mmCIF file of C-alpha atoms in Angstrom:
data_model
loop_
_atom_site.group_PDB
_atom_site.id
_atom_site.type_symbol
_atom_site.label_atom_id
_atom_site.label_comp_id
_atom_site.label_asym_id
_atom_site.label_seq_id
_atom_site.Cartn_x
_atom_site.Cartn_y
_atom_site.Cartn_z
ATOM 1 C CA UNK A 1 0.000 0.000 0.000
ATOM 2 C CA UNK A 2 1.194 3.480 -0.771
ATOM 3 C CA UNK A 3 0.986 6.023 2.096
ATOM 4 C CA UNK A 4 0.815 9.131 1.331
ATOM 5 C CA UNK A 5 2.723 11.476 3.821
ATOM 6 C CA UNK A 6 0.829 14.721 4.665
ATOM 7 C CA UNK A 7 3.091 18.086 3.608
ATOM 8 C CA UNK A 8 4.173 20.293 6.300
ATOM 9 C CA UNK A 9 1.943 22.586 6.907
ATOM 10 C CA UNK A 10 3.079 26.126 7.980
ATOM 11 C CA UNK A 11 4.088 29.126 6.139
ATOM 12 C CA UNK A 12 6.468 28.431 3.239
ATOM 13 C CA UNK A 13 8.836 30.641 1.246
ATOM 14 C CA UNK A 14 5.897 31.165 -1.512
ATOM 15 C CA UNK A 15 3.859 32.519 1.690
ATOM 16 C CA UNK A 16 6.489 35.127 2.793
ATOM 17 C CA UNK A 17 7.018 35.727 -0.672
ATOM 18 C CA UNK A 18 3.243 36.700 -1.246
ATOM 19 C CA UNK A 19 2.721 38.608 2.172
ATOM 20 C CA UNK A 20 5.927 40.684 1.016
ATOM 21 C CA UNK A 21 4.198 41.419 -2.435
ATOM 22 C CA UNK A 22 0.989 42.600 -0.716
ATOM 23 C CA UNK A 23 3.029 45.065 1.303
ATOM 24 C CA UNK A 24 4.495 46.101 -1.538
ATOM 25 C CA UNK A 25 1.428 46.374 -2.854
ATOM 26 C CA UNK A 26 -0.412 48.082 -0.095
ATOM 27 C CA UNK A 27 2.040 50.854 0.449
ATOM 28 C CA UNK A 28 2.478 51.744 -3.318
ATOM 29 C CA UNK A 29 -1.012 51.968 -3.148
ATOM 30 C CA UNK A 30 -1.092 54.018 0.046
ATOM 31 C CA UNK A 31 1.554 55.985 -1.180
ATOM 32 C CA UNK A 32 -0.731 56.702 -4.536
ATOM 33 C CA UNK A 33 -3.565 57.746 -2.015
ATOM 34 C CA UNK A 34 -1.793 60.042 -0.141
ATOM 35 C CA UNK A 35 -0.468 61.591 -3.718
ATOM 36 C CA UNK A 36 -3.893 62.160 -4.903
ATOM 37 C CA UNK A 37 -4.936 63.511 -1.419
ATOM 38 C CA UNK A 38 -2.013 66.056 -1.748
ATOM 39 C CA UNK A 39 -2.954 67.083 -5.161
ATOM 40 C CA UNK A 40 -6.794 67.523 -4.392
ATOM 41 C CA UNK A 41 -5.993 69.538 -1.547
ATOM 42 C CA UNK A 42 -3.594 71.689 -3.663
ATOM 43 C CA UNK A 43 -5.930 71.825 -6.554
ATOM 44 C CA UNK A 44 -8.771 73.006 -3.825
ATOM 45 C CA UNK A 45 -6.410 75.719 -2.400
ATOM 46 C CA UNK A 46 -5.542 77.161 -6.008
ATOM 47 C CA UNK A 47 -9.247 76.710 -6.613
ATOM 48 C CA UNK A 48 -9.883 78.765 -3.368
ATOM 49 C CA UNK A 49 -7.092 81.682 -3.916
ATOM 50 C CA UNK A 50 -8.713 82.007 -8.016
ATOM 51 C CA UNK A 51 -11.920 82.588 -6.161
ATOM 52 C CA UNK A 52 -10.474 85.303 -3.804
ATOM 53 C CA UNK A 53 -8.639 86.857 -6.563
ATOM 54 C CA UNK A 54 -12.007 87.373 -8.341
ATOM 55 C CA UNK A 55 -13.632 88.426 -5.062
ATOM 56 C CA UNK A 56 -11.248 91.340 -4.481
ATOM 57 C CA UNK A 57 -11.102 92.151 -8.359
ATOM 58 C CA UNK A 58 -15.247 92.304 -8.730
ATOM 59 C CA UNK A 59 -15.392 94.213 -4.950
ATOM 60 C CA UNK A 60 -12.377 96.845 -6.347
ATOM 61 C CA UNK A 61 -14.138 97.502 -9.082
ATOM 62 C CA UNK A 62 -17.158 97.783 -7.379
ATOM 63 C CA UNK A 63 -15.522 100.369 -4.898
ATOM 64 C CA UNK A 64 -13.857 102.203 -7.477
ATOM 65 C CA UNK A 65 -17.203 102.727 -9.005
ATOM 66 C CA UNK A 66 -18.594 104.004 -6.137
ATOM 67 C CA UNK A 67 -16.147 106.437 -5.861
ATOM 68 C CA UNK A 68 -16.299 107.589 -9.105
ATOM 69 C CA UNK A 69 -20.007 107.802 -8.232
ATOM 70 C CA UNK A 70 -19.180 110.038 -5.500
ATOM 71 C CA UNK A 71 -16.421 111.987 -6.936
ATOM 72 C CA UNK A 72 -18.806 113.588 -10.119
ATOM 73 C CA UNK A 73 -21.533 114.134 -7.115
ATOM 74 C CA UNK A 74 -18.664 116.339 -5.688
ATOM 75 C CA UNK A 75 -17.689 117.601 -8.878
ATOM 76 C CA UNK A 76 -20.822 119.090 -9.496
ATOM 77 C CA UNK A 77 -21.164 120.671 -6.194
ATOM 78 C CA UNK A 78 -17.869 122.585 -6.807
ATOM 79 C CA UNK A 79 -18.731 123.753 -9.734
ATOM 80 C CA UNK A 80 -22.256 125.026 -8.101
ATOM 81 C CA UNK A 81 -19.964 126.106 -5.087
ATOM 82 C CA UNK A 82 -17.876 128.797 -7.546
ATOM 83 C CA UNK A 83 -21.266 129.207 -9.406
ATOM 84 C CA UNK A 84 -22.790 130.588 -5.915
ATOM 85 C CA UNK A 85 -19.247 132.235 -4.914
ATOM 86 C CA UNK A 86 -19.480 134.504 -8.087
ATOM 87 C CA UNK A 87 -23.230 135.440 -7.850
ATOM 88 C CA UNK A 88 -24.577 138.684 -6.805
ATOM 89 C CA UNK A 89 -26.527 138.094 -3.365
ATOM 90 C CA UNK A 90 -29.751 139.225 -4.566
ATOM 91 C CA UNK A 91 -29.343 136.414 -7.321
ATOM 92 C CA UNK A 92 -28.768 133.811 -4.897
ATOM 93 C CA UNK A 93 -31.412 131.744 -4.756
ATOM 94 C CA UNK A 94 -30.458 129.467 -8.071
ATOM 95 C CA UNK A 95 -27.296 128.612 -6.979
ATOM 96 C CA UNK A 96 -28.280 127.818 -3.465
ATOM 97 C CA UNK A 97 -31.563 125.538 -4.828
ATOM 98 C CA UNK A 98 -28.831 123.787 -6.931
ATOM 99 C CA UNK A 99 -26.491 123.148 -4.002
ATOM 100 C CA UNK A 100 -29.319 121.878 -1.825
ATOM 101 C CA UNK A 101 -30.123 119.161 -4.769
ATOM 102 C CA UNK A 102 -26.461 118.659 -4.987
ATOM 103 C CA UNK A 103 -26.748 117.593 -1.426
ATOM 104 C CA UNK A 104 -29.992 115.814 -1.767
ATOM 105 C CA UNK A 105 -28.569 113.657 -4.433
ATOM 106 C CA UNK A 106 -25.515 112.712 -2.433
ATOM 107 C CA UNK A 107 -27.772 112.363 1.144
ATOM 108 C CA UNK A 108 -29.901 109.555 -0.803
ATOM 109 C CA UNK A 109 -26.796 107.825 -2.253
ATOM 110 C CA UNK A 110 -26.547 104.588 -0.308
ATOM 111 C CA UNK A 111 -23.553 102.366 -0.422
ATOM 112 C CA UNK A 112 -22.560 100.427 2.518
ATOM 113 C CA UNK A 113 -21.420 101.748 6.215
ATOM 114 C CA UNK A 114 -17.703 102.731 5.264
ATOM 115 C CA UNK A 115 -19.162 105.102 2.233
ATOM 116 C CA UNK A 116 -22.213 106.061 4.081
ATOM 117 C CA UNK A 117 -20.250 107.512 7.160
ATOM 118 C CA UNK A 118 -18.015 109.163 4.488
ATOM 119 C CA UNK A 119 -20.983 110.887 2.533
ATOM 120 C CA UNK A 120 -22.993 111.967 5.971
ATOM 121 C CA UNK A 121 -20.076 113.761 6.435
ATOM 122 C CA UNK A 122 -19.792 115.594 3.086
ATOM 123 C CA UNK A 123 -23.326 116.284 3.587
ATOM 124 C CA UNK A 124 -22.697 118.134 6.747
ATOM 125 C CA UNK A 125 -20.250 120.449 5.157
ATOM 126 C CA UNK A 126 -22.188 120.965 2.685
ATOM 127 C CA UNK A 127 -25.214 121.683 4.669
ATOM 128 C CA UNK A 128 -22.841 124.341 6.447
ATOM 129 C CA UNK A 129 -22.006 125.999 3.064
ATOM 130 C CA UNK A 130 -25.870 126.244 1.990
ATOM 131 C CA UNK A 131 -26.625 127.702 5.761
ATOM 132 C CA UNK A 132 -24.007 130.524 4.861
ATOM 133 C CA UNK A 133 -25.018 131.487 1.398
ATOM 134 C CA UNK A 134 -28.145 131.943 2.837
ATOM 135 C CA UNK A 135 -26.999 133.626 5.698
ATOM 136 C CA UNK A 136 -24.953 135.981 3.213
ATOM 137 C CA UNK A 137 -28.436 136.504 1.211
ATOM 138 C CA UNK A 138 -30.850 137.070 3.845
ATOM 139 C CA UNK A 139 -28.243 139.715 6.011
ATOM 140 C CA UNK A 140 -26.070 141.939 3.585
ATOM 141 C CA UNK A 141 -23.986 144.418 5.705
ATOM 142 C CA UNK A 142 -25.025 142.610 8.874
ATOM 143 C CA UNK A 143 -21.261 141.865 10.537
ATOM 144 C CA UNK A 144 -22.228 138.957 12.699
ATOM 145 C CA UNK A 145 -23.845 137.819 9.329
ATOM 146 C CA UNK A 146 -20.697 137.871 7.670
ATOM 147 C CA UNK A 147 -18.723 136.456 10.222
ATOM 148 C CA UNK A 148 -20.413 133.217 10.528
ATOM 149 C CA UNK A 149 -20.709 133.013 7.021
ATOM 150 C CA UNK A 150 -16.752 132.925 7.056
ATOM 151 C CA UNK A 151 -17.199 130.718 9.962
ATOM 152 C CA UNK A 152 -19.440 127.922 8.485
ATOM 153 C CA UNK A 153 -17.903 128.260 4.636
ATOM 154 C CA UNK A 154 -14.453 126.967 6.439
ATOM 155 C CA UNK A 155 -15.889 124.470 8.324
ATOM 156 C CA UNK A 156 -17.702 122.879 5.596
ATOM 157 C CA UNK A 157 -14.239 122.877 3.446
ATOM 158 C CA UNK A 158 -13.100 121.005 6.464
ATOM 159 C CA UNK A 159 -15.862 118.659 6.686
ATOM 160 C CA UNK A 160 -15.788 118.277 3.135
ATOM 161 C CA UNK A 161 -12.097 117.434 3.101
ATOM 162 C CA UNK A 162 -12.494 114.552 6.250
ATOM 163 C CA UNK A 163 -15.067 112.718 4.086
ATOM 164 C CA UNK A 164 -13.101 112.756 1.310
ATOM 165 C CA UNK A 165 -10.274 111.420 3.217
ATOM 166 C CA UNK A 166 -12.776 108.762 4.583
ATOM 167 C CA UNK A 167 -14.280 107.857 1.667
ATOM 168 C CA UNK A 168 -10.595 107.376 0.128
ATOM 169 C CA UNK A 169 -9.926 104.755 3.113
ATOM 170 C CA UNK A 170 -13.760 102.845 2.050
ATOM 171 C CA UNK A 171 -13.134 99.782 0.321
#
């Protein structure tokens, strides 16, 4: 009769062999994951910054607009402001209606808080240079008159000039 002998079990060269290839195999692999982790999370970040970049580009535009808007507001009331400067005090009244709708214009000119805080004070000065042109028109040769006409004219260049400054700082 033939006997067959039973093979020794246990782990083999072929079995060391095989559990070194699926090492080899699991850390390429791992290695490959944590590549294409790295690269998504780089592509995200560019992704991110591209996004930014056309955040600040649309909201400088935006802002430079809104100056712009602001600026040819003032514009006109400087012009209206040498208009008024160069009229005869019985004439007035024009220039002065103009200068209030200069200011109206501006007052109703919403932006956001930065530009809004900026324009309330332009407003102010302005309202200050209306309140002495009319002061000037109502009281000719009336000293008092004519010194807080001097009085409020500077202090709504002054006023004028700070909200310019703190418009210039609005973003």
């Amino acid at each position: 009769m033939i006997v067959i002998k039973p093979t020794p079990r246990g782990i083999g060269l072929i079995h060391i062999l095989l559990l070194l290839a699926l090492i080899a195999a699991a850390s390429v692999g791992y290695k490959a994951y944590e590549n294409n982790n790295r690269i998504a999370e780089i592509e995200r970040q560019e992704a991110q910054q591209r996004e930014e970049a056309a955040h600040a580009a649309e909201l400088a535009k935006i802002t430079a607009e809104r100056k712009a808007k602001i600026t040819s507001i003032l514009n006109k009331w400087n012009d209206a402001l040498k208009l008024a400067g160069l009229t005869p005090r019985i004439a007035l009244a024009q220039p002065v209606s103009q200068m209030q709708a200069i200011r109206r214009e501006l007052d109703e000119l919403r932006i956001n808080e930065c530009f809004d805080g900026a324009t309330r004070k332009i407003v102010t000065g302005m309202n200050d240079a209306i309140f002495a042109f009319e002061m000037f028109a109502r009281f000719p040769n009336n000293r008092v008159a004519t010194v807080s006409t001097e009085q409020n004219l500077t202090s709504s260049s002054e006023k004028i000039n700070a909200g310019k400054q703190m418009m210039n700082r609005c973003e």
